[in-house]
Short mmCIF file of C-alpha atoms and ligand atoms in Angstrom, two decimals:
data_model
loop_
_atom_site.label_atom_id
_atom_site.label_comp_id
_atom_site.label_asym_id
_atom_site.label_seq_id
_atom_site.Cartn_x
_atom_site.Cartn_y
_atom_site.Cartn_z
CA MET A 1 14.18 -14.69 24.55
CA THR A 2 11.40 -12.79 22.78
CA GLN A 3 9.18 -10.58 25.43
CA THR A 4 6.26 -11.90 26.46
CA GLU A 5 3.16 -10.07 24.94
CA GLU A 6 0.15 -9.00 28.10
CA LYS A 7 -2.72 -11.33 27.59
CA LEU A 8 -5.44 -9.59 25.36
CA GLU A 9 -9.42 -10.43 24.98
CA ALA A 10 -11.40 -10.00 22.18
CA GLN A 11 -14.28 -7.16 21.96
CA ASP A 12 -18.06 -8.23 21.86
CA THR A 13 -18.15 -7.32 17.97
CA PRO A 14 -20.66 -9.40 16.78
CA GLN A 15 -20.74 -8.18 13.03
CA VAL A 16 -17.69 -6.72 11.79
CA PRO A 17 -18.98 -3.56 9.02
CA ILE A 18 -17.90 -4.41 6.13
CA ASP A 19 -16.00 -0.71 5.54
CA LYS A 20 -12.81 -2.13 8.01
CA ILE A 21 -12.80 -5.27 5.64
CA VAL A 22 -12.64 -3.17 3.02
CA SER A 23 -9.68 -0.85 4.55
CA LEU A 24 -8.05 -3.96 5.61
CA CYS A 25 -8.45 -5.14 1.89
CA LYS A 26 -6.49 -2.21 0.31
CA ARG A 27 -4.24 -1.06 3.08
CA ARG A 28 -2.24 -4.75 3.35
CA GLY A 29 -2.95 -5.84 0.21
CA PHE A 30 -5.98 -8.51 -0.15
CA VAL A 31 -8.16 -5.86 -2.99
CA TYR A 32 -7.97 -3.29 -4.97
CA PRO A 33 -10.80 -1.60 -6.66
CA ASN A 34 -10.64 -2.18 -9.93
CA SER A 35 -9.17 0.60 -12.66
CA GLU A 36 -9.02 3.02 -9.82
CA ILE A 37 -6.50 5.33 -11.49
CA TYR A 38 -9.86 6.20 -13.40
CA GLY A 39 -12.30 6.05 -10.71
CA GLY A 40 -12.65 3.08 -10.93
CA VAL A 41 -15.85 0.96 -12.05
CA ALA A 42 -18.53 -0.22 -10.06
CA GLY A 43 -18.19 -4.55 -9.68
CA PHE A 44 -15.04 -5.22 -10.59
CA TYR A 45 -11.80 -5.92 -8.34
CA ASP A 46 -8.28 -6.66 -8.77
CA PHE A 47 -7.06 -8.89 -6.09
CA GLY A 48 -3.43 -7.76 -4.49
CA PRO A 49 -0.58 -10.15 -3.42
CA LEU A 50 -2.15 -11.52 -0.32
CA GLY A 51 -5.46 -11.17 -2.25
CA VAL A 52 -4.09 -13.66 -4.73
CA GLU A 53 -1.81 -16.07 -2.14
CA LEU A 54 -5.55 -16.46 0.01
CA ARG A 55 -7.60 -16.84 -3.42
CA ASN A 56 -5.63 -20.08 -3.43
CA ASN A 57 -5.68 -21.54 -0.66
CA ILE A 58 -9.42 -21.19 -0.66
CA ARG A 59 -9.40 -22.27 -4.16
CA ARG A 60 -6.76 -25.88 -4.06
CA TYR A 61 -8.14 -26.04 -0.58
CA TRP A 62 -12.19 -26.32 -2.48
CA TRP A 63 -10.58 -28.73 -5.39
CA TRP A 64 -8.85 -30.77 -2.55
CA SER A 65 -11.97 -31.96 -1.38
CA MET A 66 -14.60 -31.96 -3.90
CA VAL A 67 -12.28 -33.23 -6.88
CA GLN A 68 -9.09 -35.46 -5.30
CA LEU A 69 -11.09 -36.80 -1.42
CA HIS A 70 -13.73 -38.22 -3.77
CA ASP A 71 -13.25 -41.52 -6.60
CA ASN A 72 -16.41 -40.89 -8.15
CA VAL A 73 -15.79 -36.78 -8.80
CA VAL A 74 -13.35 -35.26 -11.37
CA GLY A 75 -12.69 -31.84 -12.84
CA ILE A 76 -12.26 -29.89 -15.69
CA GLU A 77 -11.57 -26.04 -16.48
CA GLY A 78 -13.49 -24.52 -19.32
CA ALA A 79 -14.03 -21.69 -21.70
CA THR A 80 -15.60 -18.59 -20.47
CA ILE A 81 -17.01 -18.04 -23.94
CA THR A 82 -19.67 -20.73 -25.26
CA HIS A 83 -22.16 -21.30 -28.48
CA PRO A 84 -24.12 -18.44 -27.74
CA ARG A 85 -27.35 -21.20 -28.72
CA VAL A 86 -25.93 -22.86 -25.74
CA TRP A 87 -27.37 -19.68 -23.53
CA GLU A 88 -31.07 -19.81 -25.32
CA ALA A 89 -30.94 -23.72 -24.58
CA SER A 90 -29.98 -22.89 -20.66
CA GLY A 91 -32.96 -20.91 -20.28
CA HIS A 92 -31.33 -17.57 -19.46
CA VAL A 93 -31.64 -14.63 -22.88
CA GLU A 94 -35.56 -15.90 -21.35
CA ASN A 95 -35.28 -15.59 -17.61
CA PHE A 96 -32.07 -14.64 -16.18
CA THR A 97 -33.43 -11.30 -15.68
CA ASP A 98 -33.75 -8.36 -12.36
CA THR A 99 -36.92 -6.84 -12.23
CA LEU A 100 -36.21 -3.11 -11.69
CA VAL A 101 -38.45 -0.06 -10.37
CA ASP A 102 -36.87 4.01 -10.87
CA CYS A 103 -37.55 6.66 -7.91
CA LYS A 104 -39.43 9.34 -10.16
CA LYS A 105 -37.55 11.43 -7.27
CA CYS A 106 -34.62 10.65 -6.14
CA LYS A 107 -33.35 8.66 -9.53
CA ARG A 108 -32.09 6.14 -6.86
CA ARG A 109 -32.97 2.09 -8.82
CA PHE A 110 -33.72 -1.10 -6.90
CA ARG A 111 -34.49 -4.80 -7.66
CA VAL A 112 -38.54 -5.43 -6.93
CA ASP A 113 -37.44 -8.99 -4.86
CA HIS A 114 -34.99 -6.44 -2.68
CA LEU A 115 -37.76 -3.61 -1.72
CA PRO A 116 -39.39 -3.97 1.87
CA ALA A 117 -43.51 -5.56 1.38
CA GLU A 118 -44.50 -1.56 2.80
CA ASN A 119 -42.90 0.19 -0.14
CA LEU A 120 -44.46 -2.39 -2.54
CA ALA A 121 -47.48 -2.48 -1.23
CA SER A 122 -47.93 1.58 -1.60
CA ASN A 123 -45.07 1.58 -4.40
CA SER A 124 -43.06 4.36 -2.40
CA CYS A 125 -39.38 4.57 -2.40
CA PRO A 126 -37.35 3.53 1.16
CA VAL A 127 -35.04 6.42 0.56
CA CYS A 128 -37.43 9.02 -0.51
CA GLY A 129 -40.55 8.07 -0.15
CA GLY A 130 -40.76 9.56 -3.85
CA GLU A 131 -43.01 7.62 -6.34
CA LEU A 132 -41.52 4.87 -8.30
CA THR A 133 -42.10 3.59 -11.19
CA GLU A 134 -43.59 0.41 -13.21
CA PRO A 135 -41.13 -2.09 -13.03
CA ARG A 136 -39.19 -3.40 -15.94
CA LYS A 137 -37.30 -6.42 -16.75
CA PHE A 138 -33.11 -6.18 -17.67
CA ASN A 139 -31.88 -9.18 -18.59
CA LEU A 140 -28.16 -10.07 -16.43
CA LEU A 141 -26.47 -11.73 -19.56
CA MET A 142 -23.22 -9.53 -20.72
CA GLU A 143 -23.19 -9.91 -24.83
CA THR A 144 -19.44 -9.76 -26.61
CA TYR A 145 -18.38 -9.95 -30.33
CA LEU A 146 -17.06 -12.96 -32.43
CA GLY A 147 -15.02 -12.11 -34.90
CA VAL A 148 -13.79 -9.11 -36.64
CA VAL A 149 -15.33 -8.07 -39.94
CA GLU A 150 -18.59 -5.13 -39.16
CA GLY A 151 -21.92 -7.20 -40.31
CA ASP A 152 -20.51 -10.31 -39.56
CA LYS A 153 -19.66 -10.49 -36.25
CA MET A 154 -21.57 -12.88 -34.12
CA LYS A 155 -22.91 -12.21 -31.10
CA THR A 156 -22.19 -14.01 -28.02
CA TYR A 157 -22.60 -14.15 -24.37
CA LEU A 158 -19.76 -14.44 -21.16
CA ARG A 159 -21.15 -16.89 -19.11
CA GLY A 160 -23.04 -16.16 -16.73
CA GLU A 161 -22.86 -18.94 -14.41
CA ALA A 162 -20.21 -21.07 -14.97
CA CYS A 163 -21.80 -24.61 -14.70
CA GLN A 164 -22.62 -25.08 -18.14
CA ASN A 165 -19.45 -25.85 -19.48
CA ILE A 166 -19.77 -29.10 -17.87
CA TYR A 167 -23.01 -30.03 -19.16
CA LEU A 168 -21.47 -28.81 -22.62
CA ASP A 169 -18.73 -31.20 -22.23
CA TYR A 170 -20.81 -34.30 -19.73
CA ASP A 171 -20.50 -36.10 -22.66
CA ASN A 172 -17.23 -35.95 -23.52
CA VAL A 173 -15.85 -36.23 -20.18
CA LEU A 174 -17.81 -39.67 -20.40
CA LYS A 175 -16.25 -41.25 -23.07
CA SER A 176 -13.39 -39.86 -21.59
CA SER A 177 -12.64 -40.74 -18.29
CA ARG A 178 -13.93 -44.47 -16.66
CA MET A 179 -16.82 -42.15 -14.76
CA GLN A 180 -19.78 -44.29 -14.16
CA ILE A 181 -23.22 -42.64 -12.70
CA PRO A 182 -23.44 -41.76 -10.31
CA PHE A 183 -20.84 -39.39 -11.06
CA GLY A 184 -19.81 -35.70 -10.71
CA ILE A 185 -18.40 -33.29 -12.31
CA CYS A 186 -16.10 -30.10 -11.14
CA GLN A 187 -15.07 -26.51 -11.72
CA ILE A 188 -13.51 -23.36 -10.62
CA GLY A 189 -13.98 -20.62 -13.30
CA LYS A 190 -15.54 -16.61 -13.76
CA ALA A 191 -19.17 -15.49 -14.26
CA TYR A 192 -20.29 -12.10 -15.60
CA ARG A 193 -23.39 -10.76 -14.56
CA ASN A 194 -24.90 -7.73 -15.65
CA GLU A 195 -26.00 -7.20 -12.01
CA VAL A 196 -27.76 -4.14 -12.08
CA THR A 197 -27.17 -2.92 -8.33
CA PRO A 198 -23.63 -4.45 -7.43
CA GLY A 199 -22.38 -3.73 -4.12
CA ASN A 200 -21.38 -4.79 -0.43
CA PHE A 201 -17.70 -4.97 -2.01
CA LEU A 202 -16.76 -8.43 -3.14
CA PHE A 203 -20.48 -9.48 -2.14
CA ARG A 204 -22.36 -9.11 -5.59
CA GLN A 205 -20.14 -8.06 -7.75
CA ARG A 206 -20.29 -8.04 -12.79
CA GLU A 207 -17.51 -10.64 -12.43
CA PHE A 208 -16.77 -12.70 -9.78
CA GLU A 209 -15.67 -16.61 -9.74
CA GLN A 210 -17.75 -19.47 -8.87
CA TRP A 211 -17.12 -22.95 -8.31
CA ASP A 212 -19.45 -26.10 -8.71
CA LEU A 213 -20.30 -29.43 -9.02
CA GLN A 214 -22.70 -31.07 -11.30
CA PHE A 215 -23.43 -34.26 -9.77
CA PHE A 216 -25.27 -36.66 -12.34
CA VAL A 217 -27.83 -39.71 -10.82
CA HIS A 218 -30.54 -42.33 -11.89
CA PRO A 219 -33.21 -40.78 -11.56
CA SER A 220 -34.03 -43.51 -8.58
CA GLU A 221 -31.38 -41.92 -6.50
CA MET A 222 -31.99 -38.69 -6.53
CA ASP A 223 -32.48 -37.78 -3.25
CA LYS A 224 -30.01 -39.95 -1.70
CA TRP A 225 -27.46 -37.76 -3.52
CA PHE A 226 -29.14 -34.48 -2.79
CA ASP A 227 -29.08 -34.78 0.51
CA TYR A 228 -25.56 -36.42 0.49
CA TRP A 229 -23.88 -33.22 -1.08
CA LYS A 230 -26.76 -30.89 0.67
CA GLU A 231 -25.03 -32.25 3.99
CA TYR A 232 -21.02 -32.42 2.95
CA ARG A 233 -21.27 -28.63 1.46
CA PHE A 234 -22.33 -27.38 5.24
CA ASN A 235 -20.29 -29.06 7.07
CA TRP A 236 -17.63 -28.23 4.56
CA TYR A 237 -18.39 -25.04 5.37
CA LYS A 238 -18.51 -25.19 9.09
CA GLY A 239 -15.13 -26.15 8.84
CA ILE A 240 -13.54 -23.30 8.23
CA VAL A 241 -15.10 -20.35 9.67
CA ASN A 242 -15.15 -19.70 13.94
CA HIS A 243 -18.50 -18.52 13.54
CA LYS A 244 -20.42 -22.28 13.75
CA ASP A 245 -23.46 -20.69 15.10
CA ARG A 246 -23.66 -18.11 11.89
CA LEU A 247 -24.03 -21.23 9.48
CA ARG A 248 -28.08 -22.11 8.57
CA PHE A 249 -30.08 -23.41 5.49
CA HIS A 250 -32.11 -22.01 3.87
CA GLU A 251 -34.77 -23.91 1.41
CA HIS A 252 -35.97 -21.56 -1.15
CA GLY A 253 -40.10 -21.18 -1.55
CA LYS A 254 -41.21 -21.67 -4.94
CA ASP A 255 -41.54 -17.64 -5.70
CA GLU A 256 -37.60 -17.75 -5.33
CA LEU A 257 -36.57 -20.88 -7.56
CA ALA A 258 -34.75 -19.72 -10.55
CA HIS A 259 -35.24 -21.12 -14.05
CA TYR A 260 -33.54 -24.30 -13.84
CA ALA A 261 -34.43 -25.53 -9.97
CA LYS A 262 -37.43 -27.63 -8.94
CA LYS A 263 -35.99 -27.49 -4.96
CA ALA A 264 -33.30 -25.61 -3.72
CA PHE A 265 -31.66 -24.88 -0.92
CA ASP A 266 -29.16 -22.05 0.15
CA ILE A 267 -25.99 -22.07 2.69
CA GLU A 268 -26.53 -18.71 4.63
CA TYR A 269 -23.81 -16.95 6.86
CA GLN A 270 -24.67 -14.51 8.90
CA THR A 271 -22.94 -11.05 8.74
CA ILE A 272 -24.02 -7.21 9.20
CA LEU A 273 -25.37 -7.78 5.95
CA GLY A 274 -28.29 -10.23 7.75
CA TRP A 275 -28.72 -13.73 6.77
CA GLN A 276 -26.93 -13.93 3.28
CA GLU A 277 -27.01 -16.52 0.68
CA TRP A 278 -23.54 -17.82 0.52
CA GLU A 279 -23.85 -21.36 -1.88
CA GLY A 280 -26.94 -22.74 -3.45
CA ILE A 281 -27.82 -26.30 -3.56
CA HIS A 282 -30.23 -27.10 -6.59
CA TRP A 283 -32.00 -29.88 -7.33
CA ARG A 284 -31.63 -29.52 -11.91
CA GLN A 285 -33.21 -32.91 -12.03
CA ASP A 286 -33.05 -32.99 -16.43
CA TRP A 287 -33.19 -29.91 -16.67
CA ASP A 288 -29.69 -29.02 -18.00
CA LEU A 289 -29.70 -32.29 -20.89
CA THR A 290 -32.99 -32.57 -22.09
CA ARG A 291 -32.07 -28.64 -22.97
CA HIS A 292 -29.11 -29.45 -24.60
CA SER A 293 -30.00 -32.28 -26.12
CA GLU A 294 -33.22 -31.12 -27.50
CA TYR A 295 -31.07 -27.41 -28.90
CA SER A 296 -27.46 -28.71 -30.12
CA GLY A 297 -29.70 -31.71 -31.83
CA GLN A 298 -26.60 -34.50 -29.94
CA ASP A 299 -28.16 -36.97 -27.36
CA LEU A 300 -26.99 -36.62 -24.65
CA ALA A 301 -29.00 -40.17 -23.09
CA TYR A 302 -26.78 -42.63 -20.41
CA THR A 303 -26.81 -46.14 -20.69
CA ASP A 304 -26.11 -47.79 -18.18
CA PRO A 305 -24.18 -50.71 -19.06
CA ASN A 306 -24.84 -53.34 -16.32
CA THR A 307 -28.72 -52.80 -16.37
CA LYS A 308 -28.34 -51.50 -20.51
CA GLU A 309 -31.16 -49.23 -19.17
CA ARG A 310 -31.20 -45.71 -20.94
CA TYR A 311 -32.52 -42.33 -19.65
CA VAL A 312 -31.07 -38.94 -18.83
CA PRO A 313 -29.74 -38.03 -15.79
CA TRP A 314 -30.54 -35.92 -12.70
CA ILE A 315 -28.77 -33.53 -11.99
CA VAL A 316 -27.63 -32.38 -8.05
CA GLU A 317 -25.84 -28.97 -8.52
CA THR A 318 -23.99 -27.24 -5.47
CA SER A 319 -23.36 -23.59 -7.17
CA GLY A 320 -20.62 -21.32 -4.28
CA GLY A 321 -18.63 -18.28 -5.65
CA VAL A 322 -15.19 -17.88 -4.37
CA ASP A 323 -15.14 -14.18 -4.04
CA ARG A 324 -17.71 -14.90 -1.84
CA THR A 325 -16.03 -17.24 0.10
CA PHE A 326 -13.23 -14.78 0.41
CA LEU A 327 -15.32 -11.91 1.28
CA PHE A 328 -17.29 -13.92 4.36
CA LEU A 329 -13.85 -15.88 5.13
CA LEU A 330 -12.51 -12.20 6.15
CA LEU A 331 -15.51 -11.08 7.75
CA ASP A 332 -15.69 -13.97 10.08
CA ALA A 333 -12.26 -14.33 10.94
CA TYR A 334 -11.59 -10.58 11.59
CA GLU A 335 -11.05 -9.37 15.45
CA GLU A 336 -10.26 -6.65 17.25
CA GLU A 337 -8.85 -8.12 21.04
CA THR A 338 -8.12 -4.92 24.09
CA ASP A 339 -5.36 -5.99 26.61
CA PRO A 340 -5.60 -4.48 30.29
CA LYS A 341 -3.62 -1.78 29.89
CA GLY A 342 -6.04 -0.20 26.39
CA ASP A 343 -3.82 -1.56 24.02
CA THR A 344 -5.27 -3.46 20.74
CA ARG A 345 -4.63 -5.90 18.19
CA VAL A 346 -6.54 -6.58 15.12
CA VAL A 347 -6.13 -10.38 13.88
CA LEU A 348 -7.76 -12.51 11.36
CA HIS A 349 -8.21 -15.91 12.94
CA LEU A 350 -8.50 -17.46 9.12
CA HIS A 351 -7.75 -21.45 8.99
CA PRO A 352 -4.07 -21.79 8.87
CA TRP A 353 -4.90 -24.19 5.75
CA LEU A 354 -6.02 -20.87 4.08
CA ALA A 355 -4.30 -18.03 5.42
CA PRO A 356 -2.24 -15.91 2.49
CA VAL A 357 1.22 -16.40 4.81
CA LYS A 358 1.83 -19.47 6.42
CA CYS A 359 4.69 -18.58 9.57
CA ALA A 360 7.28 -14.79 9.46
CA VAL A 361 10.63 -15.55 10.68
CA PHE A 362 12.59 -12.17 12.85
CA PRO A 363 15.72 -12.23 13.52
CA LEU A 364 15.42 -10.84 17.77
CA GLN A 365 17.81 -7.64 16.62
CA LYS A 366 18.42 -6.80 13.48
CA ASN A 367 22.10 -4.88 13.86
CA LYS A 368 23.24 -8.60 15.20
CA GLU A 369 24.36 -10.40 12.22
CA GLU A 370 24.91 -13.31 13.55
CA LEU A 371 21.08 -13.52 14.17
CA VAL A 372 20.14 -11.84 10.67
CA ASN A 373 21.74 -14.65 9.06
CA LYS A 374 20.42 -17.56 10.76
CA SER A 375 17.31 -16.32 10.62
CA LYS A 376 17.32 -15.17 6.92
CA GLU A 377 19.11 -19.06 6.90
CA ILE A 378 15.73 -20.27 8.35
CA HIS A 379 13.51 -18.27 6.83
CA ARG A 380 15.01 -20.27 2.71
CA MET A 381 14.72 -23.52 4.84
CA LEU A 382 10.68 -23.03 5.32
CA GLN A 383 10.01 -20.33 2.03
CA ARG A 384 10.44 -23.77 -0.28
CA TYR A 385 7.90 -25.13 1.62
CA MET A 386 5.40 -23.17 2.55
CA VAL A 387 5.32 -19.01 1.78
CA CYS A 388 6.87 -17.28 5.00
CA GLN A 389 7.34 -13.68 5.30
CA TYR A 390 11.37 -12.30 6.56
CA ASP A 391 10.92 -9.20 8.55
CA ASP A 392 13.84 -7.24 11.11
CA VAL A 393 11.42 -3.97 10.82
CA ALA A 394 10.50 -2.37 14.57
CA ASN A 395 10.98 -4.41 17.47
CA ILE A 396 8.74 -7.39 17.72
CA GLY A 397 5.39 -6.30 18.96
CA ARG A 398 4.76 -4.89 15.44
CA ARG A 399 6.32 -6.95 13.71
CA TYR A 400 3.57 -9.17 15.77
CA ARG A 401 0.70 -7.37 15.05
CA ARG A 402 1.57 -7.08 11.50
CA GLN A 403 1.19 -10.94 10.81
CA ASP A 404 -1.93 -11.33 13.62
CA GLU A 405 -3.65 -8.65 11.17
CA ILE A 406 -3.03 -10.49 7.92
CA GLY A 407 -3.61 -14.20 9.53
CA THR A 408 -0.04 -15.74 9.51
CA PRO A 409 -0.97 -18.14 11.91
CA TYR A 410 2.83 -18.48 13.67
CA CYS A 411 5.87 -16.36 13.68
CA VAL A 412 9.09 -17.95 14.10
CA THR A 413 11.91 -15.60 16.46
CA ILE A 414 15.60 -17.06 16.43
CA ASP A 415 17.04 -15.65 19.39
CA PHE A 416 20.40 -15.74 21.08
CA GLN A 417 19.19 -18.92 22.68
CA THR A 418 19.01 -20.29 19.55
CA LEU A 419 22.98 -19.66 18.61
CA ASP A 420 23.55 -22.02 21.60
CA ASP A 421 21.20 -24.62 21.46
CA GLN A 422 19.53 -24.17 17.59
CA THR A 423 15.98 -23.90 18.86
CA VAL A 424 13.58 -21.31 17.78
CA THR A 425 10.81 -19.93 19.77
CA VAL A 426 7.54 -20.97 17.12
CA ARG A 427 4.47 -18.50 18.06
CA ASN A 428 1.14 -19.20 17.76
CA ARG A 429 -1.40 -16.03 16.26
CA ASP A 430 -3.89 -17.04 18.79
CA THR A 431 -3.35 -17.45 21.56
CA MET A 432 -0.21 -16.05 21.60
CA GLU A 433 1.85 -18.22 23.51
CA GLN A 434 5.20 -19.82 22.45
CA VAL A 435 7.37 -22.84 22.17
CA ARG A 436 10.67 -23.42 21.59
CA VAL A 437 11.61 -25.79 18.42
CA PRO A 438 14.76 -27.56 17.49
CA ILE A 439 15.47 -25.95 14.33
CA SER A 440 15.65 -29.48 13.11
CA GLU A 441 12.32 -30.83 13.83
CA LEU A 442 10.94 -26.60 12.26
CA THR A 443 9.02 -27.24 9.05
CA MET A 444 7.19 -31.08 9.59
CA TYR A 445 5.91 -28.74 12.81
CA LEU A 446 4.97 -25.97 11.11
CA LEU A 447 3.79 -27.90 8.22
CA GLU A 448 1.64 -30.87 10.00
CA ARG A 449 -0.18 -27.71 12.04
CA ILE A 450 -0.32 -26.03 7.58
CA THR A 451 -1.40 -28.33 6.17
CA TRP A 452 -4.67 -29.61 5.32
CA LYS A 453 -6.25 -32.86 6.35
N1 GAP B 501 -24.81 -22.70 -11.46
C1 GAP B 501 -26.15 -21.95 -10.52
C2 GAP B 501 -25.68 -20.43 -10.19
O1 GAP B 501 -24.86 -19.27 -10.98
P1 GAP B 501 -26.64 -18.93 -8.63
O2 GAP B 501 -26.68 -19.17 -7.14
O3 GAP B 501 -26.63 -17.69 -8.98
O4 GAP B 501 -26.33 -19.93 -8.53
C3 GAP B 501 -23.92 -19.61 -7.42
O5 GAP B 501 -24.78 -18.85 -8.12
C4 GAP B 501 -23.26 -18.92 -6.02
O6 GAP B 501 -22.44 -17.73 -6.87
C5 GAP B 501 -23.60 -18.16 -5.28
O7 GAP B 501 -24.08 -18.84 -4.08
C6 GAP B 501 -22.78 -16.63 -4.29
O8 GAP B 501 -21.92 -17.16 -3.53
C7 GAP B 501 -21.86 -16.66 -5.74
N2 GAP B 501 -22.41 -14.52 -6.74
C8 GAP B 501 -23.69 -15.66 -7.98
N3 GAP B 501 -24.20 -14.41 -8.16
C9 GAP B 501 -22.78 -13.45 -7.71
C10 GAP B 501 -22.25 -12.27 -7.52
N4 GAP B 501 -23.18 -10.27 -8.64
N5 GAP B 501 -20.91 -11.20 -7.18
C11 GAP B 501 -20.25 -12.69 -6.45
N6 GAP B 501 -20.95 -13.36 -6.30
C12 GAP B 501 -22.59 -14.06 -6.80
#
């Protein structure tokens, strides 16, 4: 029989320091600093073997619920470089700026919108009290050049927000699919920003991934659809976090609105960094299609096939970050639990749908050939359907701990009883309860618990 574990109590750790997540991510192969052997480069990260699995699961779940479950939504995937005029039309060349000040004494740099009010009023550095420089504006678009001949190269930009491709492809999607307004286009893709103050791990990077829905509506239906997507997206996040009370809406004040938005709500999550934006729900109205019509000379108005009314559709945008989701989910899932003897386990209570490894298979003893062979056979059976690890190193308790720390929801142990009655022990990560399941039912048992529904 598999040894039983002591019941562990969750410690009262309301907020996890980011450093703990950074260290776990490096140690267990979720995330590495980019170009680390050269000293790294601020605002860029690489994803390791477990990170890729988690990221793919997060992306796939978003796509499943946004595209697959909505008859009136389709997907695209656009290039990350576009014609440079796109960024003039979008308003980013003119408006996509951060205003900065430098401390004359300690040389630290601050975004003016992040400065505490008292430092703004006294024009003093929040760290050393030194005098601050005059505010200066910096554009966040990353420039790049197309072509090989010096002097003939065309300056353009890596996309500063992924959603621009959706407006560029809107007319093609309309003509090549059977969509009619109201309908939406989704995309997941990279965006690049020359953030002046990248930091807090994956929270603010210079290369990151966004997921966007642009939903095109008749102006008279804007309120209805804005409310629909605002609630849908809030409930979506509620469905994947443990700490539901750490989610809230924040409505943008006039001074916070992006240049393209008439109204905006952020879905915020509370971490050790305070309440922070996770996703933006933006009332973009007709800004994008009107501007692209103007700058490209192409008429992007829509003709209703039934009423023949011609109008520029209005847009509801829901725009969130894959990397920010990755970070917030780890912060939400991380827990250190201690048993009465004082032993602790680190566990990631990730939703089983999203966990990078779904199940691990262990022979109770490594030196018993029948147990090892049976375990490998079961591992081969399961890995056709889910990411499954085989592990026979160290005692069962240590193997459980290794899986708990990466959020594996189920561990399957093959013991001597298995050889007699063809059943295995399945141990649940969160409750640590163990049940015996016939091998013939094992795949379905696990699939029912790890497949989104
Ligand atoms: N198309 C609208 C748009 O780009 P945004 O609020 O600038 O809106 C949307 O970005 C989401 O992208 C944010 O809610 C956040 O999750 C993510 N995001 C933005 N800047 C980021 C950065 N520098 N690093 C990581 N994620 C970022």
